[in-house]
Amino acid sequence: MALFDEELLAKFAMYYQEGVKHFRLKFMDLKSELRDPDDIEKLLIFYVMILEGLYVLIRRGFSRNMLFEYADMSLHTLEFYEKRSSDKAAD
């Protein structure tokens, strides 16, 4: 693996705190779309963990393409927590 991408690492560090705030606000906005609104904190912790894992991968020299692929994979987790169409019809 190549040396880590210093530019990407610096940007990541700069946006980390804003990202955590953004996730919390976004989950609050989407509260009605979740099967259990109490899962907001669980999802926040999960995505903070993903961000921290991406930070480690950046430092280990993983390519941007691989990082985006892993980030994209993490988004599929939301499907598990979203209301299904049958749940939405019951609302």
PDB file of N, CA, C and O in Angstrom, residues 18-90:
ATOM      1  N   GLU A  18     -17.864  17.939  12.540  1.00  0.00           N
ATOM      2  CA  GLU A  18     -19.051  18.391  11.804  1.00  0.00           C
ATOM      3  C   GLU A  18     -19.863  17.194  11.328  1.00  0.00           C
ATOM      4  O   GLU A  18     -21.086  17.242  11.311  1.00  0.00           O
ATOM      5  N   GLY A  19     -19.167  16.131  10.949  1.00  0.00           N
ATOM      6  CA  GLY A  19     -19.852  14.929  10.484  1.00  0.00           C
ATOM      7  C   GLY A  19     -20.708  14.307  11.565  1.00  0.00           C
ATOM      8  O   GLY A  19     -21.837  13.886  11.312  1.00  0.00           O
ATOM      9  N   VAL A  20     -20.180  14.257  12.790  1.00  0.00           N
ATOM     10  CA  VAL A  20     -20.940  13.691  13.903  1.00  0.00           C
ATOM     11  C   VAL A  20     -22.196  14.525  14.144  1.00  0.00           C
ATOM     12  O   VAL A  20     -23.296  13.987  14.291  1.00  0.00           O
ATOM     13  N   LYS A  21     -22.047  15.834  14.142  1.00  0.00           N
ATOM     14  CA  LYS A  21     -23.211  16.711  14.326  1.00  0.00           C
ATOM     15  C   LYS A  21     -24.220  16.510  13.194  1.00  0.00           C
ATOM     16  O   LYS A  21     -25.425  16.456  13.423  1.00  0.00           O
ATOM     17  N   HIS A  22     -23.699  16.411  11.976  1.00  0.00           N
ATOM     18  CA  HIS A  22     -24.553  16.236  10.803  1.00  0.00           C
ATOM     19  C   HIS A  22     -25.347  14.932  10.899  1.00  0.00           C
ATOM     20  O   HIS A  22     -26.553  14.914  10.618  1.00  0.00           O
ATOM     21  N   PHE A  23     -24.678  13.834  11.271  1.00  0.00           N
ATOM     22  CA  PHE A  23     -25.375  12.556  11.401  1.00  0.00           C
ATOM     23  C   PHE A  23     -26.506  12.658  12.413  1.00  0.00           C
ATOM     24  O   PHE A  23     -27.612  12.188  12.169  1.00  0.00           O
ATOM     25  N   ARG A  24     -26.233  13.254  13.561  1.00  0.00           N
ATOM     26  CA  ARG A  24     -27.266  13.362  14.593  1.00  0.00           C
ATOM     27  C   ARG A  24     -28.477  14.151  14.068  1.00  0.00           C
ATOM     28  O   ARG A  24     -29.627  13.730  14.195  1.00  0.00           O
ATOM     29  N   LEU A  25     -28.208  15.295  13.433  1.00  0.00           N
ATOM     30  CA  LEU A  25     -29.302  16.115  12.894  1.00  0.00           C
ATOM     31  C   LEU A  25     -30.065  15.377  11.796  1.00  0.00           C
ATOM     32  O   LEU A  25     -31.295  15.438  11.728  1.00  0.00           O
ATOM     33  N   LYS A  26     -29.333  14.689  10.938  1.00  0.00           N
ATOM     34  CA  LYS A  26     -29.971  13.968   9.835  1.00  0.00           C
ATOM     35  C   LYS A  26     -30.864  12.856  10.366  1.00  0.00           C
ATOM     36  O   LYS A  26     -31.995  12.673   9.900  1.00  0.00           O
ATOM     37  N   PHE A  27     -30.371  12.118  11.359  1.00  0.00           N
ATOM     38  CA  PHE A  27     -31.194  11.060  11.933  1.00  0.00           C
ATOM     39  C   PHE A  27     -32.424  11.634  12.632  1.00  0.00           C
ATOM     40  O   PHE A  27     -33.493  11.031  12.587  1.00  0.00           O
ATOM     41  N   MET A  28     -32.279  12.784  13.262  1.00  0.00           N
ATOM     42  CA  MET A  28     -33.438  13.422  13.894  1.00  0.00           C
ATOM     43  C   MET A  28     -34.462  13.825  12.823  1.00  0.00           C
ATOM     44  O   MET A  28     -35.658  13.645  13.008  1.00  0.00           O
ATOM     45  N   ASP A  29     -33.970  14.351  11.692  1.00  0.00           N
ATOM     46  CA  ASP A  29     -34.860  14.721  10.584  1.00  0.00           C
ATOM     47  C   ASP A  29     -35.604  13.509  10.022  1.00  0.00           C
ATOM     48  O   ASP A  29     -36.741  13.624   9.576  1.00  0.00           O
ATOM     49  N   LEU A  30     -34.940  12.364  10.017  1.00  0.00           N
ATOM     50  CA  LEU A  30     -35.511  11.156   9.424  1.00  0.00           C
ATOM     51  C   LEU A  30     -36.177  10.241  10.455  1.00  0.00           C
ATOM     52  O   LEU A  30     -36.507   9.100  10.141  1.00  0.00           O
ATOM     53  N   LYS A  31     -36.367  10.748  11.635  1.00  0.00           N
ATOM     54  CA  LYS A  31     -36.918   9.960  12.742  1.00  0.00           C
ATOM     55  C   LYS A  31     -38.183   9.203  12.342  1.00  0.00           C
ATOM     56  O   LYS A  31     -38.354   8.032  12.671  1.00  0.00           O
ATOM     57  N   SER A  32     -39.055   9.861  11.606  1.00  0.00           N
ATOM     58  CA  SER A  32     -40.316   9.225  11.219  1.00  0.00           C
ATOM     59  C   SER A  32     -40.120   8.110  10.194  1.00  0.00           C
ATOM     60  O   SER A  32     -41.015   7.311   9.959  1.00  0.00           O
ATOM     61  N   GLU A  33     -38.956   8.061   9.575  1.00  0.00           N
ATOM     62  CA  GLU A  33     -38.668   7.022   8.580  1.00  0.00           C
ATOM     63  C   GLU A  33     -38.064   5.763   9.202  1.00  0.00           C
ATOM     64  O   GLU A  33     -37.891   4.759   8.529  1.00  0.00           O
ATOM     65  N   LEU A  34     -37.725   5.840  10.497  1.00  0.00           N
ATOM     66  CA  LEU A  34     -37.115   4.696  11.164  1.00  0.00           C
ATOM     67  C   LEU A  34     -38.186   3.820  11.793  1.00  0.00           C
ATOM     68  O   LEU A  34     -39.194   4.313  12.286  1.00  0.00           O
ATOM     69  N   ARG A  35     -37.943   2.523  11.787  1.00  0.00           N
ATOM     70  CA  ARG A  35     -38.886   1.599  12.433  1.00  0.00           C
ATOM     71  C   ARG A  35     -38.984   1.907  13.917  1.00  0.00           C
ATOM     72  O   ARG A  35     -40.059   1.828  14.500  1.00  0.00           O
ATOM     73  N   ASP A  36     -37.858   2.223  14.540  1.00  0.00           N
ATOM     74  CA  ASP A  36     -37.843   2.562  15.960  1.00  0.00           C
ATOM     75  C   ASP A  36     -37.038   3.845  16.143  1.00  0.00           C
ATOM     76  O   ASP A  36     -35.816   3.826  16.035  1.00  0.00           O
ATOM     77  N   PRO A  37     -37.697   4.955  16.399  1.00  0.00           N
ATOM     78  CA  PRO A  37     -36.993   6.236  16.556  1.00  0.00           C
ATOM     79  C   PRO A  37     -35.923   6.217  17.650  1.00  0.00           C
ATOM     80  O   PRO A  37     -34.983   7.008  17.622  1.00  0.00           O
ATOM     81  N   ASP A  38     -36.035   5.279  18.585  1.00  0.00           N
ATOM     82  CA  ASP A  38     -35.015   5.170  19.625  1.00  0.00           C
ATOM     83  C   ASP A  38     -33.682   4.648  19.087  1.00  0.00           C
ATOM     84  O   ASP A  38     -32.681   4.645  19.806  1.00  0.00           O
ATOM     85  N   ASP A  39     -33.656   4.206  17.841  1.00  0.00           N
ATOM     86  CA  ASP A  39     -32.418   3.708  17.233  1.00  0.00           C
ATOM     87  C   ASP A  39     -31.485   4.829  16.778  1.00  0.00           C
ATOM     88  O   ASP A  39     -30.381   4.553  16.309  1.00  0.00           O
ATOM     89  N   ILE A  40     -31.900   6.071  16.913  1.00  0.00           N
ATOM     90  CA  ILE A  40     -31.074   7.187  16.448  1.00  0.00           C
ATOM     91  C   ILE A  40     -29.690   7.144  17.084  1.00  0.00           C
ATOM     92  O   ILE A  40     -28.676   7.256  16.391  1.00  0.00           O
ATOM     93  N   GLU A  41     -29.628   6.974  18.373  1.00  0.00           N
ATOM     94  CA  GLU A  41     -28.325   6.968  19.052  1.00  0.00           C
ATOM     95  C   GLU A  41     -27.474   5.775  18.607  1.00  0.00           C
ATOM     96  O   GLU A  41     -26.280   5.900  18.396  1.00  0.00           O
ATOM     97  N   LYS A  42     -28.115   4.632  18.431  1.00  0.00           N
ATOM     98  CA  LYS A  42     -27.408   3.438  17.960  1.00  0.00           C
ATOM     99  C   LYS A  42     -26.818   3.679  16.567  1.00  0.00           C
ATOM    100  O   LYS A  42     -25.670   3.328  16.288  1.00  0.00           O
ATOM    101  N   LEU A  43     -27.609   4.280  15.693  1.00  0.00           N
ATOM    102  CA  LEU A  43     -27.126   4.582  14.342  1.00  0.00           C
ATOM    103  C   LEU A  43     -26.005   5.617  14.372  1.00  0.00           C
ATOM    104  O   LEU A  43     -25.032   5.510  13.621  1.00  0.00           O
ATOM    105  N   LEU A  44     -26.144   6.602  15.236  1.00  0.00           N
ATOM    106  CA  LEU A  44     -25.090   7.612  15.356  1.00  0.00           C
ATOM    107  C   LEU A  44     -23.779   6.959  15.754  1.00  0.00           C
ATOM    108  O   LEU A  44     -22.739   7.214  15.132  1.00  0.00           O
ATOM    109  N   ILE A  45     -23.803   6.111  16.759  1.00  0.00           N
ATOM    110  CA  ILE A  45     -22.582   5.437  17.209  1.00  0.00           C
ATOM    111  C   ILE A  45     -22.017   4.561  16.094  1.00  0.00           C
ATOM    112  O   ILE A  45     -20.807   4.525  15.860  1.00  0.00           O
ATOM    113  N   PHE A  46     -22.893   3.865  15.368  1.00  0.00           N
ATOM    114  CA  PHE A  46     -22.431   3.021  14.258  1.00  0.00           C
ATOM    115  C   PHE A  46     -21.686   3.852  13.216  1.00  0.00           C
ATOM    116  O   PHE A  46     -20.589   3.488  12.783  1.00  0.00           O
ATOM    117  N   TYR A  47     -22.264   4.979  12.827  1.00  0.00           N
ATOM    118  CA  TYR A  47     -21.620   5.779  11.785  1.00  0.00           C
ATOM    119  C   TYR A  47     -20.381   6.518  12.289  1.00  0.00           C
ATOM    120  O   TYR A  47     -19.446   6.753  11.524  1.00  0.00           O
ATOM    121  N   VAL A  48     -20.324   6.839  13.559  1.00  0.00           N
ATOM    122  CA  VAL A  48     -19.084   7.377  14.134  1.00  0.00           C
ATOM    123  C   VAL A  48     -18.008   6.295  14.053  1.00  0.00           C
ATOM    124  O   VAL A  48     -16.857   6.575  13.695  1.00  0.00           O
ATOM    125  N   MET A  49     -18.390   5.064  14.358  1.00  0.00           N
ATOM    126  CA  MET A  49     -17.449   3.956  14.266  1.00  0.00           C
ATOM    127  C   MET A  49     -16.953   3.787  12.822  1.00  0.00           C
ATOM    128  O   MET A  49     -15.757   3.573  12.583  1.00  0.00           O
ATOM    129  N   ILE A  50     -17.852   3.920  11.861  1.00  0.00           N
ATOM    130  CA  ILE A  50     -17.462   3.834  10.447  1.00  0.00           C
ATOM    131  C   ILE A  50     -16.484   4.960  10.111  1.00  0.00           C
ATOM    132  O   ILE A  50     -15.450   4.736   9.466  1.00  0.00           O
ATOM    133  N   LEU A  51     -16.790   6.184  10.547  1.00  0.00           N
ATOM    134  CA  LEU A  51     -15.884   7.309  10.284  1.00  0.00           C
ATOM    135  C   LEU A  51     -14.504   7.055  10.878  1.00  0.00           C
ATOM    136  O   LEU A  51     -13.487   7.304  10.225  1.00  0.00           O
ATOM    137  N   GLU A  52     -14.474   6.560  12.099  1.00  0.00           N
ATOM    138  CA  GLU A  52     -13.186   6.298  12.736  1.00  0.00           C
ATOM    139  C   GLU A  52     -12.437   5.184  12.017  1.00  0.00           C
ATOM    140  O   GLU A  52     -11.214   5.244  11.870  1.00  0.00           O
ATOM    141  N   GLY A  53     -13.171   4.181  11.544  1.00  0.00           N
ATOM    142  CA  GLY A  53     -12.542   3.111  10.773  1.00  0.00           C
ATOM    143  C   GLY A  53     -11.976   3.612   9.455  1.00  0.00           C
ATOM    144  O   GLY A  53     -10.879   3.221   9.043  1.00  0.00           O
ATOM    145  N   LEU A  54     -12.707   4.502   8.792  1.00  0.00           N
ATOM    146  CA  LEU A  54     -12.206   5.090   7.543  1.00  0.00           C
ATOM    147  C   LEU A  54     -10.931   5.889   7.801  1.00  0.00           C
ATOM    148  O   LEU A  54      -9.992   5.863   7.006  1.00  0.00           O
ATOM    149  N   TYR A  55     -10.892   6.575   8.935  1.00  0.00           N
ATOM    150  CA  TYR A  55      -9.704   7.343   9.316  1.00  0.00           C
ATOM    151  C   TYR A  55      -8.489   6.413   9.424  1.00  0.00           C
ATOM    152  O   TYR A  55      -7.409   6.719   8.917  1.00  0.00           O
ATOM    153  N   VAL A  56      -8.686   5.270  10.050  1.00  0.00           N
ATOM    154  CA  VAL A  56      -7.597   4.295  10.180  1.00  0.00           C
ATOM    155  C   VAL A  56      -7.166   3.805   8.792  1.00  0.00           C
ATOM    156  O   VAL A  56      -5.962   3.700   8.502  1.00  0.00           O
ATOM    157  N   LEU A  57      -8.135   3.522   7.922  1.00  0.00           N
ATOM    158  CA  LEU A  57      -7.814   3.040   6.586  1.00  0.00           C
ATOM    159  C   LEU A  57      -7.061   4.093   5.770  1.00  0.00           C
ATOM    160  O   LEU A  57      -6.166   3.752   4.989  1.00  0.00           O
ATOM    161  N   ILE A  58      -7.426   5.357   5.937  1.00  0.00           N
ATOM    162  CA  ILE A  58      -6.695   6.432   5.261  1.00  0.00           C
ATOM    163  C   ILE A  58      -5.232   6.395   5.692  1.00  0.00           C
ATOM    164  O   ILE A  58      -4.318   6.454   4.873  1.00  0.00           O
ATOM    165  N   ARG A  59      -5.021   6.295   6.997  1.00  0.00           N
ATOM    166  CA  ARG A  59      -3.650   6.284   7.536  1.00  0.00           C
ATOM    167  C   ARG A  59      -2.879   5.060   7.071  1.00  0.00           C
ATOM    168  O   ARG A  59      -1.659   5.097   7.003  1.00  0.00           O
ATOM    169  N   ARG A  60      -3.574   3.993   6.733  1.00  0.00           N
ATOM    170  CA  ARG A  60      -2.907   2.780   6.259  1.00  0.00           C
ATOM    171  C   ARG A  60      -2.711   2.774   4.752  1.00  0.00           C
ATOM    172  O   ARG A  60      -2.194   1.820   4.198  1.00  0.00           O
ATOM    173  N   GLY A  61      -3.150   3.842   4.089  1.00  0.00           N
ATOM    174  CA  GLY A  61      -2.869   3.995   2.667  1.00  0.00           C
ATOM    175  C   GLY A  61      -3.890   3.393   1.723  1.00  0.00           C
ATOM    176  O   GLY A  61      -3.597   3.224   0.536  1.00  0.00           O
ATOM    177  N   PHE A  62      -5.083   3.088   2.192  1.00  0.00           N
ATOM    178  CA  PHE A  62      -6.107   2.565   1.290  1.00  0.00           C
ATOM    179  C   PHE A  62      -6.480   3.636   0.265  1.00  0.00           C
ATOM    180  O   PHE A  62      -6.456   4.826   0.562  1.00  0.00           O
ATOM    181  N   SER A  63      -6.821   3.196  -0.928  1.00  0.00           N
ATOM    182  CA  SER A  63      -7.149   4.140  -1.997  1.00  0.00           C
ATOM    183  C   SER A  63      -8.491   4.818  -1.725  1.00  0.00           C
ATOM    184  O   SER A  63      -9.338   4.292  -1.002  1.00  0.00           O
ATOM    185  N   ARG A  64      -8.665   5.981  -2.336  1.00  0.00           N
ATOM    186  CA  ARG A  64      -9.940   6.692  -2.213  1.00  0.00           C
ATOM    187  C   ARG A  64     -11.096   5.833  -2.721  1.00  0.00           C
ATOM    188  O   ARG A  64     -12.173   5.826  -2.142  1.00  0.00           O
ATOM    189  N   ASN A  65     -10.861   5.119  -3.815  1.00  0.00           N
ATOM    190  CA  ASN A  65     -11.930   4.271  -4.364  1.00  0.00           C
ATOM    191  C   ASN A  65     -12.379   3.219  -3.355  1.00  0.00           C
ATOM    192  O   ASN A  65     -13.569   2.981  -3.190  1.00  0.00           O
ATOM    193  N   MET A  66     -11.419   2.599  -2.676  1.00  0.00           N
ATOM    194  CA  MET A  66     -11.776   1.587  -1.679  1.00  0.00           C
ATOM    195  C   MET A  66     -12.515   2.231  -0.509  1.00  0.00           C
ATOM    196  O   MET A  66     -13.483   1.667   0.003  1.00  0.00           O
ATOM    197  N   LEU A  67     -12.071   3.412  -0.091  1.00  0.00           N
ATOM    198  CA  LEU A  67     -12.734   4.104   1.017  1.00  0.00           C
ATOM    199  C   LEU A  67     -14.185   4.425   0.667  1.00  0.00           C
ATOM    200  O   LEU A  67     -15.092   4.232   1.487  1.00  0.00           O
ATOM    201  N   PHE A  68     -14.402   4.906  -0.551  1.00  0.00           N
ATOM    202  CA  PHE A  68     -15.771   5.200  -0.978  1.00  0.00           C
ATOM    203  C   PHE A  68     -16.602   3.924  -1.049  1.00  0.00           C
ATOM    204  O   PHE A  68     -17.786   3.923  -0.712  1.00  0.00           O
ATOM    205  N   GLU A  69     -15.987   2.831  -1.472  1.00  0.00           N
ATOM    206  CA  GLU A  69     -16.704   1.559  -1.538  1.00  0.00           C
ATOM    207  C   GLU A  69     -17.146   1.118  -0.138  1.00  0.00           C
ATOM    208  O   GLU A  69     -18.292   0.707   0.061  1.00  0.00           O
ATOM    209  N   TYR A  70     -16.258   1.234   0.842  1.00  0.00           N
ATOM    210  CA  TYR A  70     -16.604   0.847   2.213  1.00  0.00           C
ATOM    211  C   TYR A  70     -17.665   1.790   2.796  1.00  0.00           C
ATOM    212  O   TYR A  70     -18.582   1.340   3.493  1.00  0.00           O
ATOM    213  N   ALA A  71     -17.535   3.066   2.525  1.00  0.00           N
ATOM    214  CA  ALA A  71     -18.536   4.022   3.005  1.00  0.00           C
ATOM    215  C   ALA A  71     -19.903   3.706   2.398  1.00  0.00           C
ATOM    216  O   ALA A  71     -20.920   3.723   3.094  1.00  0.00           O
ATOM    217  N   ASP A  72     -19.912   3.380   1.117  1.00  0.00           N
ATOM    218  CA  ASP A  72     -21.159   3.029   0.441  1.00  0.00           C
ATOM    219  C   ASP A  72     -21.777   1.772   1.053  1.00  0.00           C
ATOM    220  O   ASP A  72     -22.989   1.712   1.269  1.00  0.00           O
ATOM    221  N   MET A  73     -20.944   0.781   1.374  1.00  0.00           N
ATOM    222  CA  MET A  73     -21.442  -0.446   2.003  1.00  0.00           C
ATOM    223  C   MET A  73     -22.143  -0.124   3.318  1.00  0.00           C
ATOM    224  O   MET A  73     -23.172  -0.720   3.651  1.00  0.00           O
ATOM    225  N   SER A  74     -21.607   0.825   4.059  1.00  0.00           N
ATOM    226  CA  SER A  74     -22.182   1.152   5.366  1.00  0.00           C
ATOM    227  C   SER A  74     -23.583   1.742   5.240  1.00  0.00           C
ATOM    228  O   SER A  74     -24.398   1.617   6.151  1.00  0.00           O
ATOM    229  N   LEU A  75     -23.874   2.354   4.104  1.00  0.00           N
ATOM    230  CA  LEU A  75     -25.195   2.951   3.914  1.00  0.00           C
ATOM    231  C   LEU A  75     -26.298   1.902   3.818  1.00  0.00           C
ATOM    232  O   LEU A  75     -27.456   2.184   4.113  1.00  0.00           O
ATOM    233  N   HIS A  76     -25.934   0.684   3.432  1.00  0.00           N
ATOM    234  CA  HIS A  76     -26.931  -0.381   3.337  1.00  0.00           C
ATOM    235  C   HIS A  76     -27.469  -0.776   4.714  1.00  0.00           C
ATOM    236  O   HIS A  76     -28.551  -1.345   4.814  1.00  0.00           O
ATOM    237  N   THR A  77     -26.748  -0.449   5.756  1.00  0.00           N
ATOM    238  CA  THR A  77     -27.214  -0.717   7.113  1.00  0.00           C
ATOM    239  C   THR A  77     -28.516   0.023   7.391  1.00  0.00           C
ATOM    240  O   THR A  77     -29.390  -0.485   8.097  1.00  0.00           O
ATOM    241  N   LEU A  78     -28.642   1.218   6.830  1.00  0.00           N
ATOM    242  CA  LEU A  78     -29.864   2.005   7.053  1.00  0.00           C
ATOM    243  C   LEU A  78     -31.120   1.275   6.595  1.00  0.00           C
ATOM    244  O   LEU A  78     -32.186   1.444   7.173  1.00  0.00           O
ATOM    245  N   GLU A  79     -30.986   0.459   5.552  1.00  0.00           N
ATOM    246  CA  GLU A  79     -32.144  -0.269   5.034  1.00  0.00           C
ATOM    247  C   GLU A  79     -32.768  -1.142   6.118  1.00  0.00           C
ATOM    248  O   GLU A  79     -33.980  -1.309   6.154  1.00  0.00           O
ATOM    249  N   PHE A  80     -31.948  -1.688   6.995  1.00  0.00           N
ATOM    250  CA  PHE A  80     -32.442  -2.540   8.075  1.00  0.00           C
ATOM    251  C   PHE A  80     -33.284  -1.744   9.067  1.00  0.00           C
ATOM    252  O   PHE A  80     -34.242  -2.256   9.624  1.00  0.00           O
ATOM    253  N   TYR A  81     -32.924  -0.477   9.286  1.00  0.00           N
ATOM    254  CA  TYR A  81     -33.594   0.347  10.284  1.00  0.00           C
ATOM    255  C   TYR A  81     -34.756   1.172   9.720  1.00  0.00           C
ATOM    256  O   TYR A  81     -35.543   1.713  10.480  1.00  0.00           O
ATOM    257  N   GLU A  82     -34.853   1.259   8.407  1.00  0.00           N
ATOM    258  CA  GLU A  82     -35.946   2.018   7.798  1.00  0.00           C
ATOM    259  C   GLU A  82     -37.261   1.266   7.915  1.00  0.00           C
ATOM    260  O   GLU A  82     -37.291   0.041   7.917  1.00  0.00           O
ATOM    261  N   LYS A  83     -38.328   2.039   7.997  1.00  0.00           N
ATOM    262  CA  LYS A  83     -39.662   1.426   7.963  1.00  0.00           C
ATOM    263  C   LYS A  83     -39.836   0.755   6.611  1.00  0.00           C
ATOM    264  O   LYS A  83     -39.406   1.260   5.582  1.00  0.00           O
ATOM    265  N   ARG A  84     -40.479  -0.367   6.630  1.00  0.00           N
ATOM    266  CA  ARG A  84     -40.814  -1.050   5.386  1.00  0.00           C
ATOM    267  C   ARG A  84     -42.114  -0.440   4.863  1.00  0.00           C
ATOM    268  O   ARG A  84     -42.834   0.229   5.592  1.00  0.00           O
ATOM    269  N   SER A  85     -42.428  -0.682   3.608  1.00  0.00           N
ATOM    270  CA  SER A  85     -43.648  -0.094   3.032  1.00  0.00           C
ATOM    271  C   SER A  85     -44.884  -0.502   3.824  1.00  0.00           C
ATOM    272  O   SER A  85     -45.816   0.287   3.995  1.00  0.00           O
ATOM    273  N   SER A  86     -44.910  -1.717   4.364  1.00  0.00           N
ATOM    274  CA  SER A  86     -46.053  -2.155   5.157  1.00  0.00           C
ATOM    275  C   SER A  86     -46.124  -1.372   6.480  1.00  0.00           C
ATOM    276  O   SER A  86     -47.207  -1.073   6.971  1.00  0.00           O
ATOM    277  N   ASP A  87     -44.958  -1.017   7.048  1.00  0.00           N
ATOM    278  CA  ASP A  87     -44.919  -0.197   8.266  1.00  0.00           C
ATOM    279  C   ASP A  87     -45.447   1.207   7.980  1.00  0.00           C
ATOM    280  O   ASP A  87     -46.156   1.784   8.783  1.00  0.00           O
ATOM    281  N   LYS A  88     -45.057   1.748   6.828  1.00  0.00           N
ATOM    282  CA  LYS A  88     -45.475   3.115   6.471  1.00  0.00           C
ATOM    283  C   LYS A  88     -46.983   3.178   6.252  1.00  0.00           C
ATOM    284  O   LYS A  88     -47.623   4.162   6.595  1.00  0.00           O
ATOM    285  N   ALA A  89     -47.550   2.122   5.677  1.00  0.00           N
ATOM    286  CA  ALA A  89     -48.989   2.095   5.424  1.00  0.00           C
ATOM    287  C   ALA A  89     -49.781   2.102   6.728  1.00  0.00           C
ATOM    288  O   ALA A  89     -50.875   2.645   6.789  1.00  0.00           O
ATOM    289  N   ALA A  90     -49.193   1.525   7.776  1.00  0.00           N
ATOM    290  CA  ALA A  90     -49.873   1.445   9.066  1.00  0.00           C
ATOM    291  C   ALA A  90     -49.876   2.799   9.782  1.00  0.00           C
ATOM    292  O   ALA A  90     -50.692   3.028  10.663  1.00  0.00           O
TER     293      ALA A  90
END
